PDB file of C-alpha atoms in Angstrom:
ATOM      1  CA  MET E1444       0.000   0.000   0.000  1.00  0.00           C
ATOM      2  CA  GLY E1445       1.011   3.631  -0.343  1.00  0.00           C
ATOM      3  CA  GLU E1446       3.505   5.151   2.102  1.00  0.00           C
ATOM      4  CA  ASP E1447       3.490   8.846   1.175  1.00  0.00           C
ATOM      5  CA  ILE E1448       3.214  11.471   3.918  1.00  0.00           C
ATOM      6  CA  VAL E1449      -0.234  13.033   3.698  1.00  0.00           C
ATOM      7  CA  SER E1450      -1.776  16.063   5.346  1.00  0.00           C
ATOM      8  CA  THR E1451      -5.307  15.008   6.275  1.00  0.00           C
ATOM      9  CA  ASN E1452      -6.982  11.913   7.686  1.00  0.00           C
ATOM     10  CA  LEU E1453      -9.013  11.304   4.523  1.00  0.00           C
ATOM     11  CA  LYS E1454      -5.939  11.595   2.304  1.00  0.00           C
ATOM     12  CA  SER E1455      -4.101   9.219   4.630  1.00  0.00           C
ATOM     13  CA  LEU E1456      -6.912   6.684   4.273  1.00  0.00           C
ATOM     14  CA  LEU E1457      -6.944   6.961   0.474  1.00  0.00           C
ATOM     15  CA  ASP E1458      -3.165   6.644   0.279  1.00  0.00           C
ATOM     16  CA  CYS E1459      -2.908   3.666   2.623  1.00  0.00           C
ATOM     17  CA  THR E1460      -5.696   1.743   0.901  1.00  0.00           C
ATOM     18  CA  THR E1461      -4.264   2.290  -2.592  1.00  0.00           C
ATOM     19  CA  PRO E1462      -2.711  -0.898  -4.045  1.00  0.00           C
ATOM     20  CA  VAL E1463       0.815  -0.534  -5.433  1.00  0.00           C
ATOM     21  CA  VAL E1464       1.891  -3.243  -7.884  1.00  0.00           C
ATOM     22  CA  PRO E1465       4.817  -4.050 -10.202  1.00  0.00           C
ATOM     23  CA  SER E1466       4.289  -2.790 -13.746  1.00  0.00           C
ATOM     24  CA  GLN E1467       5.735  -3.575 -17.155  1.00  0.00           C
ATOM     25  CA  SER E1468       5.779  -1.827 -20.504  1.00  0.00           C
ATOM     26  CA  LEU E1469       4.043  -3.652 -23.333  1.00  0.00           C
ATOM     27  CA  PRO E1470       6.316  -4.170 -26.366  1.00  0.00           C
ATOM     28  CA  LYS E1471       5.126  -2.467 -29.542  1.00  0.00           C
ATOM     29  CA  SER E1472       4.961  -5.857 -31.256  1.00  0.00           C
ATOM     30  CA  GLU E1473       2.249  -6.881 -28.776  1.00  0.00           C
ATOM     31  CA  ARG E1474       0.037  -3.819 -29.122  1.00  0.00           C
ATOM     32  CA  ARG E1475      -1.661  -4.869 -32.355  1.00  0.00           C
ATOM     33  CA  LYS E1476      -3.046  -7.883 -30.504  1.00  0.00           C
ATOM     34  CA  LEU E1477      -5.053  -5.616 -28.216  1.00  0.00           C
ATOM     35  CA  ASN E1478      -8.657  -4.534 -28.694  1.00  0.00           C
ATOM     36  CA  ARG E1479      -8.399  -1.302 -30.677  1.00  0.00           C
ATOM     37  CA  LEU E1480     -11.648  -0.009 -29.168  1.00  0.00           C
ATOM     38  CA  TRP E1481      -9.911   0.020 -25.792  1.00  0.00           C
ATOM     39  CA  TYR E1482      -6.311   0.881 -26.670  1.00  0.00           C
ATOM     40  CA  SER E1483      -4.670   3.046 -29.300  1.00  0.00           C
ATOM     41  CA  TRP E1484      -1.944   1.208 -31.170  1.00  0.00           C
ATOM     42  CA  GLU E1485      -0.147   4.523 -31.703  1.00  0.00           C
ATOM     43  CA  ARG E1486       0.460   5.246 -28.034  1.00  0.00           C
ATOM     44  CA  GLU E1487       4.050   6.068 -27.118  1.00  0.00           C
ATOM     45  CA  GLN E1488       4.038   3.714 -24.148  1.00  0.00           C
ATOM     46  CA  LEU E1489       1.520   1.296 -22.702  1.00  0.00           C
ATOM     47  CA  ASN E1490       2.086   0.009 -19.185  1.00  0.00           C
ATOM     48  CA  TYR E1491       0.290  -2.840 -17.504  1.00  0.00           C
ATOM     49  CA  PHE E1492       0.200  -5.030 -14.412  1.00  0.00           C
ATOM     50  CA  VAL E1493      -0.730  -8.670 -13.894  1.00  0.00           C
ATOM     51  CA  LEU E1494      -3.809  -9.394 -11.782  1.00  0.00           C
ATOM     52  CA  GLY E1495      -1.876 -11.962  -9.754  1.00  0.00           C
ATOM     53  CA  ASP E1496       0.501  -9.217  -8.587  1.00  0.00           C
ATOM     54  CA  LEU E1497      -2.463  -7.049  -7.607  1.00  0.00           C
ATOM     55  CA  TRP E1498      -3.926  -9.798  -5.432  1.00  0.00           C
ATOM     56  CA  LYS E1499      -0.502 -10.445  -3.885  1.00  0.00           C
ATOM     57  CA  SER E1500      -0.296  -6.796  -2.819  1.00  0.00           C
ATOM     58  CA  PHE E1501      -3.176  -7.494  -0.406  1.00  0.00           C
ATOM     59  CA  ASP E1502      -1.530 -10.492   1.325  1.00  0.00           C
ATOM     60  CA  GLU E1503      -0.139  -8.569   4.286  1.00  0.00           C
ATOM     61  CA  SER E1504      -3.174  -6.351   4.853  1.00  0.00           C
ATOM     62  CA  SER E1505      -5.458  -9.371   4.504  1.00  0.00           C
ATOM     63  CA  ALA E1506      -3.584 -11.142   7.311  1.00  0.00           C
ATOM     64  CA  TYR E1507      -2.743  -8.255   9.648  1.00  0.00           C
ATOM     65  CA  GLY E1508      -4.715  -5.238   8.470  1.00  0.00           C
ATOM     66  CA  VAL E1509      -3.366  -1.979   7.078  1.00  0.00           C
ATOM     67  CA  GLY E1510      -2.440   0.856   9.401  1.00  0.00           C
ATOM     68  CA  VAL E1511      -3.769   4.330   8.588  1.00  0.00           C
ATOM     69  CA  PRO E1512      -2.038   7.179  10.485  1.00  0.00           C
ATOM     70  CA  ILE E1513      -4.585   9.778  11.571  1.00  0.00           C
ATOM     71  CA  ARG E1514      -4.871  12.656  14.033  1.00  0.00           C
ATOM     72  CA  SER E1515      -7.769  13.009  16.462  1.00  0.00           C
ATOM     73  CA  ASP E1516      -9.599  16.285  17.058  1.00  0.00           C
ATOM     74  CA  ASP E1517      -7.544  16.800  20.234  1.00  0.00           C
ATOM     75  CA  GLY E1518      -4.269  16.394  18.338  1.00  0.00           C
ATOM     76  CA  GLN E1519      -3.439  12.828  19.323  1.00  0.00           C
ATOM     77  CA  ASN E1520      -1.686  10.643  16.734  1.00  0.00           C
ATOM     78  CA  ILE E1521      -3.459   7.327  16.160  1.00  0.00           C
ATOM     79  CA  VAL E1522      -2.932   4.423  13.800  1.00  0.00           C
ATOM     80  CA  GLN E1523      -6.297   2.934  12.791  1.00  0.00           C
ATOM     81  CA  TYR E1524      -6.117  -0.582  11.335  1.00  0.00           C
ATOM     82  CA  PHE E1525      -8.499  -1.796   8.647  1.00  0.00           C
ATOM     83  CA  VAL E1526      -8.841  -5.236   7.090  1.00  0.00           C
ATOM     84  CA  PRO E1527      -9.829  -5.566   3.399  1.00  0.00           C
ATOM     85  CA  TYR E1528     -12.504  -7.833   1.915  1.00  0.00           C
ATOM     86  CA  ILE E1529     -13.628  -8.312  -1.670  1.00  0.00           C
ATOM     87  CA  SER E1530     -16.932  -6.469  -1.976  1.00  0.00           C
ATOM     88  CA  ALA E1531     -17.536  -6.585  -5.728  1.00  0.00           C
ATOM     89  CA  ILE E1532     -15.616  -7.344  -8.889  1.00  0.00           C
ATOM     90  CA  GLN E1533     -16.354  -7.578 -12.604  1.00  0.00           C
ATOM     91  CA  ILE E1534     -13.770  -8.571 -15.209  1.00  0.00           C
ATOM     92  CA  PHE E1535     -14.486  -8.143 -18.910  1.00  0.00           C
ATOM     93  CA  THR E1536     -12.122  -9.382 -21.613  1.00  0.00           C
ATOM     94  CA  SER E1537     -12.095  -9.459 -25.403  1.00  0.00           C
ATOM     95  CA  SER E1538     -12.203 -13.276 -25.382  1.00  0.00           C
ATOM     96  CA  PRO E1539     -15.580 -15.054 -25.151  1.00  0.00           C
ATOM     97  CA  ALA E1540     -15.814 -17.260 -22.059  1.00  0.00           C
ATOM     98  CA  ASN E1541     -16.159 -20.418 -24.136  1.00  0.00           C
ATOM     99  CA  CYS E1542     -12.849 -19.637 -25.884  1.00  0.00           C
ATOM    100  CA  LEU E1543     -10.686 -19.681 -22.772  1.00  0.00           C
ATOM    101  CA  ARG E1544      -8.999 -22.978 -23.487  1.00  0.00           C
ATOM    102  CA  GLU E1545      -7.284 -23.707 -20.210  1.00  0.00           C
ATOM    103  CA  GLU E1546     -10.534 -23.691 -18.253  1.00  0.00           C
ATOM    104  CA  THR E1547     -13.013 -26.488 -17.755  1.00  0.00           C
ATOM    105  CA  ASP E1548     -16.624 -26.112 -18.793  1.00  0.00           C
ATOM    106  CA  SER E1549     -17.633 -25.549 -15.180  1.00  0.00           C
ATOM    107  CA  ALA E1550     -15.060 -22.797 -14.809  1.00  0.00           C
ATOM    108  CA  CYS E1551     -16.588 -20.918 -17.721  1.00  0.00           C
ATOM    109  CA  GLU E1552     -19.943 -20.653 -16.011  1.00  0.00           C
ATOM    110  CA  MET E1553     -20.660 -17.097 -14.943  1.00  0.00           C
ATOM    111  CA  ARG E1554     -22.092 -16.975 -11.461  1.00  0.00           C
ATOM    112  CA  ASP E1555     -23.043 -14.263  -9.071  1.00  0.00           C
ATOM    113  CA  ALA E1556     -22.360 -14.221  -5.329  1.00  0.00           C
ATOM    114  CA  SER E1557     -25.209 -16.581  -4.510  1.00  0.00           C
ATOM    115  CA  GLY E1558     -23.916 -19.169  -6.973  1.00  0.00           C
ATOM    116  CA  ASP E1559     -26.885 -18.866  -9.318  1.00  0.00           C
ATOM    117  CA  ASN E1560     -26.183 -18.917 -13.039  1.00  0.00           C
ATOM    118  CA  LEU E1561     -26.768 -15.664 -14.856  1.00  0.00           C
ATOM    119  CA  SER E1562     -29.962 -15.672 -16.821  1.00  0.00           C
ATOM    120  CA  LYS E1563     -29.841 -15.858 -20.611  1.00  0.00           C
ATOM    121  CA  ASN E1564     -30.966 -12.243 -20.761  1.00  0.00           C
ATOM    122  CA  GLU E1565     -28.136 -11.164 -18.459  1.00  0.00           C
ATOM    123  CA  LYS E1566     -25.565 -13.097 -20.473  1.00  0.00           C
ATOM    124  CA  SER E1567     -26.696 -11.529 -23.721  1.00  0.00           C
ATOM    125  CA  ARG E1568     -26.672  -8.111 -22.068  1.00  0.00           C
ATOM    126  CA  TRP E1569     -22.971  -8.396 -21.215  1.00  0.00           C
ATOM    127  CA  ASP E1570     -21.625 -10.160 -24.316  1.00  0.00           C
ATOM    128  CA  GLY E1571     -20.163  -7.592 -26.703  1.00  0.00           C
ATOM    129  CA  CYS E1572     -22.604  -4.963 -25.531  1.00  0.00           C
ATOM    130  CA  SER E1573     -21.816  -1.440 -26.677  1.00  0.00           C
ATOM    131  CA  SER E1574     -22.456   1.763 -24.781  1.00  0.00           C
ATOM    132  CA  GLU E1575     -25.475   2.492 -26.954  1.00  0.00           C
ATOM    133  CA  GLU E1576     -27.039  -0.907 -26.354  1.00  0.00           C
ATOM    134  CA  GLY E1577     -26.312  -1.683 -22.749  1.00  0.00           C
ATOM    135  CA  PRO E1578     -25.114  -0.634 -19.318  1.00  0.00           C
ATOM    136  CA  PHE E1579     -23.340   2.592 -20.273  1.00  0.00           C
ATOM    137  CA  GLU E1580     -24.985   5.780 -21.382  1.00  0.00           C
ATOM    138  CA  GLN E1581     -23.869   7.078 -24.761  1.00  0.00           C
ATOM    139  CA  ASP E1582     -22.559  10.331 -23.306  1.00  0.00           C
ATOM    140  CA  SER E1583     -20.985   8.634 -20.283  1.00  0.00           C
ATOM    141  CA  PHE E1584     -18.060  10.491 -18.695  1.00  0.00           C
ATOM    142  CA  TRP E1585     -16.425   7.207 -17.751  1.00  0.00           C
ATOM    143  CA  LEU E1586     -16.712   5.079 -20.864  1.00  0.00           C
ATOM    144  CA  PRO E1587     -17.715   7.080 -23.938  1.00  0.00           C
ATOM    145  CA  ASN E1588     -18.463   4.815 -26.889  1.00  0.00           C
ATOM    146  CA  GLN E1589     -16.532   1.869 -25.473  1.00  0.00           C
ATOM    147  CA  THR E1590     -17.409  -1.783 -25.828  1.00  0.00           C
ATOM    148  CA  LEU E1591     -17.858  -3.673 -22.583  1.00  0.00           C
ATOM    149  CA  GLY E1592     -16.381  -6.933 -23.818  1.00  0.00           C
ATOM    150  CA  ASN E1593     -17.167 -10.424 -22.540  1.00  0.00           C
ATOM    151  CA  LEU E1594     -17.839 -11.046 -18.873  1.00  0.00           C
ATOM    152  CA  TYR E1595     -15.185 -13.475 -17.641  1.00  0.00           C
ATOM    153  CA  PHE E1596     -15.870 -13.219 -13.903  1.00  0.00           C
ATOM    154  CA  GLN E1597     -18.043 -11.339 -11.443  1.00  0.00           C
ATOM    155  CA  TYR E1598     -18.729 -11.509  -7.729  1.00  0.00           C
ATOM    156  CA  PHE E1599     -20.896  -9.429  -5.396  1.00  0.00           C
ATOM    157  CA  GLU E1600     -20.521 -10.121  -1.686  1.00  0.00           C
ATOM    158  CA  ARG E1601     -23.735 -10.576   0.300  1.00  0.00           C
ATOM    159  CA  SER E1602     -22.440 -11.987   3.605  1.00  0.00           C
ATOM    160  CA  SER E1603     -22.286  -9.968   6.808  1.00  0.00           C
ATOM    161  CA  PRO E1604     -18.837  -8.587   7.686  1.00  0.00           C
ATOM    162  CA  TYR E1605     -18.429 -11.213  10.414  1.00  0.00           C
ATOM    163  CA  GLY E1606     -18.975 -14.086   8.000  1.00  0.00           C
ATOM    164  CA  ARG E1607     -16.599 -13.013   5.233  1.00  0.00           C
ATOM    165  CA  VAL E1608     -13.561 -14.901   4.025  1.00  0.00           C
ATOM    166  CA  PRO E1609     -10.242 -12.974   4.146  1.00  0.00           C
ATOM    167  CA  PHE E1610      -9.299 -11.233   0.901  1.00  0.00           C
ATOM    168  CA  SER E1611      -6.365 -13.477  -0.028  1.00  0.00           C
ATOM    169  CA  ASP E1612      -8.248 -16.675   0.782  1.00  0.00           C
ATOM    170  CA  LYS E1613     -11.218 -15.528  -1.278  1.00  0.00           C
ATOM    171  CA  ILE E1614      -9.051 -14.758  -4.306  1.00  0.00           C
ATOM    172  CA  PHE E1615      -7.313 -18.126  -4.009  1.00  0.00           C
ATOM    173  CA  SER E1616     -10.696 -19.862  -3.927  1.00  0.00           C
ATOM    174  CA  PHE E1617     -11.846 -17.972  -7.025  1.00  0.00           C
ATOM    175  CA  SER E1618      -8.631 -18.779  -8.896  1.00  0.00           C
ATOM    176  CA  GLN E1619      -9.181 -22.524  -8.504  1.00  0.00           C
ATOM    177  CA  ARG E1620     -12.154 -22.243 -10.846  1.00  0.00           C
ATOM    178  CA  TYR E1621     -11.080 -19.165 -12.791  1.00  0.00           C
ATOM    179  CA  PRO E1622      -7.294 -19.581 -13.268  1.00  0.00           C
ATOM    180  CA  ARG E1623      -6.943 -16.543 -15.517  1.00  0.00           C
ATOM    181  CA  LEU E1624      -7.682 -14.375 -12.486  1.00  0.00           C
ATOM    182  CA  MET E1625      -3.980 -14.836 -11.760  1.00  0.00           C
ATOM    183  CA  SER E1626      -2.568 -14.401 -15.270  1.00  0.00           C
ATOM    184  CA  LEU E1627      -4.742 -11.773 -16.979  1.00  0.00           C
ATOM    185  CA  ARG E1628      -3.035  -8.437 -17.585  1.00  0.00           C
ATOM    186  CA  SER E1629      -4.627  -5.043 -17.181  1.00  0.00           C
ATOM    187  CA  VAL E1630      -4.234  -4.537 -20.960  1.00  0.00           C
ATOM    188  CA  ASP E1631      -6.379  -7.639 -21.534  1.00  0.00           C
ATOM    189  CA  LEU E1632      -9.310  -6.031 -19.725  1.00  0.00           C
ATOM    190  CA  SER E1633     -12.003  -3.705 -20.972  1.00  0.00           C
ATOM    191  CA  PRO E1634     -12.596  -0.266 -19.394  1.00  0.00           C
ATOM    192  CA  ALA E1635     -15.634  -1.750 -17.606  1.00  0.00           C
ATOM    193  CA  SER E1636     -13.454  -3.993 -15.407  1.00  0.00           C
ATOM    194  CA  TRP E1637     -13.424  -2.885 -11.774  1.00  0.00           C
ATOM    195  CA  MET E1638     -13.369  -3.973  -8.161  1.00  0.00           C
ATOM    196  CA  SER E1639     -14.607  -2.625  -4.859  1.00  0.00           C
ATOM    197  CA  ILE E1640     -12.832  -3.322  -1.566  1.00  0.00           C
ATOM    198  CA  ALA E1641     -14.602  -3.148   1.800  1.00  0.00           C
ATOM    199  CA  TRP E1642     -12.371  -1.856   4.606  1.00  0.00           C
ATOM    200  CA  TYR E1643     -13.532  -2.716   8.109  1.00  0.00           C
ATOM    201  CA  PRO E1644     -11.867  -1.284  11.265  1.00  0.00           C
ATOM    202  CA  ILE E1645     -10.343  -3.873  13.597  1.00  0.00           C
ATOM    203  CA  TYR E1646      -8.318  -1.937  16.213  1.00  0.00           C
ATOM    204  CA  HIS E1647      -6.300   1.220  16.772  1.00  0.00           C
ATOM    205  CA  ILE E1648      -3.036   2.105  18.491  1.00  0.00           C
ATOM    206  CA  PRO E1649      -2.871   3.543  21.059  1.00  0.00           C
ATOM    207  CA  THR E1650      -6.177   2.632  22.640  1.00  0.00           C
ATOM    208  CA  VAL E1651      -8.033   5.886  23.174  1.00  0.00           C
ATOM    209  CA  ARG E1652     -11.349   7.090  24.447  1.00  0.00           C
ATOM    210  CA  THR E1653     -14.248   6.165  22.240  1.00  0.00           C
ATOM    211  CA  ILE E1654     -14.217   8.135  19.011  1.00  0.00           C
ATOM    212  CA  ARG E1655     -17.292   7.418  16.955  1.00  0.00           C
ATOM    213  CA  ASP E1656     -15.526   7.689  13.626  1.00  0.00           C
ATOM    214  CA  LEU E1657     -13.026   4.983  14.582  1.00  0.00           C
ATOM    215  CA  GLN E1658     -15.906   2.615  13.759  1.00  0.00           C
ATOM    216  CA  THR E1659     -16.303   3.988  10.226  1.00  0.00           C
ATOM    217  CA  CYS E1660     -16.181   1.441   7.376  1.00  0.00           C
ATOM    218  CA  PHE E1661     -15.237   2.302   3.809  1.00  0.00           C
ATOM    219  CA  LEU E1662     -15.706   1.026   0.270  1.00  0.00           C
ATOM    220  CA  THR E1663     -13.042   1.917  -2.289  1.00  0.00           C
ATOM    221  CA  TYR E1664     -13.526   1.511  -6.040  1.00  0.00           C
ATOM    222  CA  HIS E1665     -10.646   0.763  -8.416  1.00  0.00           C
ATOM    223  CA  THR E1666     -10.377   0.325 -12.161  1.00  0.00           C
ATOM    224  CA  LEU E1667      -8.547  -2.793 -13.358  1.00  0.00           C
ATOM    225  CA  SER E1668      -7.941  -1.757 -16.966  1.00  0.00           C
ATOM    226  CA  SER E1669      -4.918   0.041 -18.415  1.00  0.00           C
ATOM    227  CA  SER E1670      -7.203   1.827 -20.853  1.00  0.00           C
ATOM    228  CA  PHE E1671      -7.522   4.624 -18.275  1.00  0.00           C
ATOM    229  CA  ASP E1672      -3.759   5.110 -18.080  1.00  0.00           C
ATOM    230  CA  ASP E1673      -3.893   8.374 -20.028  1.00  0.00           C
ATOM    231  CA  VAL E1674      -7.490   9.551 -19.613  1.00  0.00           C
ATOM    232  CA  GLU E1675      -9.843  10.434 -16.757  1.00  0.00           C
ATOM    233  CA  LEU E1676      -9.101   7.558 -14.361  1.00  0.00           C
ATOM    234  CA  LYS E1677      -5.323   7.792 -14.277  1.00  0.00           C
ATOM    235  CA  PHE E1678      -2.953   5.314 -12.708  1.00  0.00           C
ATOM    236  CA  ASP E1679      -0.390   7.000 -10.459  1.00  0.00           C
ATOM    237  CA  TRP E1680       3.295   6.196 -10.783  1.00  0.00           C
ATOM    238  CA  LYS E1681       5.004   5.743  -7.409  1.00  0.00           C
ATOM    239  CA  GLU E1682       8.427   4.847  -8.747  1.00  0.00           C
ATOM    240  CA  GLU E1683       9.909   3.291 -11.828  1.00  0.00           C
ATOM    241  CA  GLY E1684       8.522  -0.195 -12.359  1.00  0.00           C
ATOM    242  CA  ARG E1685       5.609   0.224  -9.951  1.00  0.00           C
ATOM    243  CA  ILE E1686       2.118   1.602 -10.368  1.00  0.00           C
ATOM    244  CA  SER E1687      -0.631   2.559  -7.912  1.00  0.00           C
ATOM    245  CA  LEU E1688      -4.372   2.178  -8.379  1.00  0.00           C
ATOM    246  CA  PRO E1689      -5.932   5.051  -6.405  1.00  0.00           C
ATOM    247  CA  PRO E1690      -9.672   4.821  -5.735  1.00  0.00           C
ATOM    248  CA  PHE E1691     -11.923   6.530  -8.272  1.00  0.00           C
ATOM    249  CA  GLY E1692     -14.885   6.094  -5.913  1.00  0.00           C
ATOM    250  CA  LEU E1693     -15.497   5.919  -2.165  1.00  0.00           C
ATOM    251  CA  ALA E1694     -18.406   5.285   0.195  1.00  0.00           C
ATOM    252  CA  ALA E1695     -18.481   5.416   3.995  1.00  0.00           C
ATOM    253  CA  TYR E1696     -20.652   3.807   6.689  1.00  0.00           C
ATOM    254  CA  LYS E1697     -21.008   5.126  10.262  1.00  0.00           C
ATOM    255  CA  LEU E1698     -19.397   8.432   9.348  1.00  0.00           C
ATOM    256  CA  GLN E1699     -20.895  10.060  12.422  1.00  0.00           C
ATOM    257  CA  GLY E1700     -18.311  12.526  13.659  1.00  0.00           C
ATOM    258  CA  ASN E1701     -15.796  14.789  11.950  1.00  0.00           C
ATOM    259  CA  LEU E1702     -12.609  12.715  12.375  1.00  0.00           C
ATOM    260  CA  TRP E1703     -12.176  12.087   8.654  1.00  0.00           C
ATOM    261  CA  LEU E1704     -12.931  15.724   7.761  1.00  0.00           C
ATOM    262  CA  LEU E1705     -11.059  17.578  10.505  1.00  0.00           C
ATOM    263  CA  ASP E1706      -9.200  20.069   8.328  1.00  0.00           C
ATOM    264  CA  LYS E1707     -11.757  22.707   7.402  1.00  0.00           C
ATOM    265  CA  ASN E1708      -9.242  24.388   5.089  1.00  0.00           C
ATOM    266  CA  SER E1709      -8.745  21.276   2.932  1.00  0.00           C
ATOM    267  CA  ASP E1710     -10.817  20.099  -0.008  1.00  0.00           C
ATOM    268  CA  ASP E1711     -11.688  16.835   1.778  1.00  0.00           C
ATOM    269  CA  ILE E1712     -15.440  17.468   1.971  1.00  0.00           C
ATOM    270  CA  GLU E1713     -15.595  18.184  -1.738  1.00  0.00           C
ATOM    271  CA  LYS E1714     -13.315  15.197  -2.409  1.00  0.00           C
ATOM    272  CA  LEU E1715     -15.514  12.864  -0.361  1.00  0.00           C
ATOM    273  CA  HIS E1716     -18.669  13.999  -2.143  1.00  0.00           C
ATOM    274  CA  SER E1717     -16.971  13.693  -5.534  1.00  0.00           C
ATOM    275  CA  LEU E1718     -15.762  10.144  -4.842  1.00  0.00           C
ATOM    276  CA  LEU E1719     -19.185   9.092  -3.555  1.00  0.00           C
ATOM    277  CA  SER E1720     -20.861  10.550  -6.640  1.00  0.00           C
ATOM    278  CA  ALA E1721     -18.368   8.718  -8.875  1.00  0.00           C
ATOM    279  CA  ALA E1722     -19.070   5.390  -7.158  1.00  0.00           C
ATOM    280  CA  ASN E1723     -22.824   5.892  -7.460  1.00  0.00           C
ATOM    281  CA  SER E1724     -22.505   6.876 -11.129  1.00  0.00           C
ATOM    282  CA  TRP E1725     -20.354   3.845 -11.925  1.00  0.00           C
ATOM    283  CA  ILE E1726     -22.829   1.414 -10.378  1.00  0.00           C
ATOM    284  CA  LYS E1727     -25.789   3.009 -12.126  1.00  0.00           C
ATOM    285  CA  GLN E1728     -24.097   3.015 -15.509  1.00  0.00           C
ATOM    286  CA  LEU E1729     -23.199  -0.656 -15.200  1.00  0.00           C
ATOM    287  CA  ARG E1730     -26.739  -1.369 -13.976  1.00  0.00           C
ATOM    288  CA  VAL E1731     -25.549  -3.677 -11.226  1.00  0.00           C
ATOM    289  CA  GLN E1732     -26.704  -4.037  -7.656  1.00  0.00           C
ATOM    290  CA  HIS E1733     -23.749  -3.542  -5.359  1.00  0.00           C
ATOM    291  CA  HIS E1734     -25.066  -4.872  -2.070  1.00  0.00           C
ATOM    292  CA  ASP E1735     -22.456  -3.286   0.217  1.00  0.00           C
ATOM    293  CA  PHE E1736     -22.969   0.122  -1.398  1.00  0.00           C
ATOM    294  CA  ASP E1737     -26.728  -0.156  -0.927  1.00  0.00           C
ATOM    295  CA  TYR E1738     -26.226  -1.080   2.732  1.00  0.00           C
ATOM    296  CA  PHE E1739     -23.796   1.786   3.314  1.00  0.00           C
ATOM    297  CA  MET E1740     -26.283   4.198   1.748  1.00  0.00           C
ATOM    298  CA  GLY E1741     -29.219   2.823   3.731  1.00  0.00           C
ATOM    299  CA  ILE E1742     -30.923   1.341   0.660  1.00  0.00           C
ATOM    300  CA  ARG E1743     -32.894  -1.777   1.472  1.00  0.00           C
ATOM    301  CA  HIS E1744     -34.393  -4.194  -1.083  1.00  0.00           C
ATOM    302  CA  GLY E1745     -37.419  -6.372  -0.472  1.00  0.00           C
TER     303      GLY E1745
END
């Protein structure tokens, strides 16, 4: 995770929950194999990461939590620890599911979090669906005139926080049935590929008097595609050979006090609202039901 010194509690949270992964530059000879709707073959440089390296970057935080340095309203320095869980993920590629040779027939089945097969209507909605025909609006800020691609894998968590499997264990379980979750590159993925991570507080050091916002939970949203490398959703370069995936969206639950928005002179309030709006817009444009987001926002179904 990121290690930069930051000036506010919210910026510290965003920095510490940003994955940092090894990156590589795609040779020019490989670029013509990419989907031209997603990537320009004339680009000077095209960098990518491997999904397996992204999952590996969560190993330590999945086991021990990630520490977020913050300052309380009375000036005390605290390190709040959060543990990550997979909340939602969708991966779209240019290869139809039935063409992924190394997988068994059962591995090619597209299932949601409850294990039910997608309906025929849902499958047809995702397969090769353009922005005019499907989940994205034609004038979308995020994905103007882009093709979604073929849905390789999706998962939406429905369990309570206490019943969830640790991030790394969950990914390992998925990879047993969907092996390309470890080998796919960010340049293999369409702009519609994304994930959301739920961050739940576990403890803080030192132990202090009860601060309501130390119970706040967060959802971060991250793109998985290199197609945003030089447009609106930029990857950030930490150092040569490494790339960070800062959240393009954020939602909070139990944000009751002002701990995460202490600095009245910062742009944190505007930043928080902007990230929440981006997350909401993304979900609506994809026309998916993100259960954790609905719960955080107080939306109840049925």
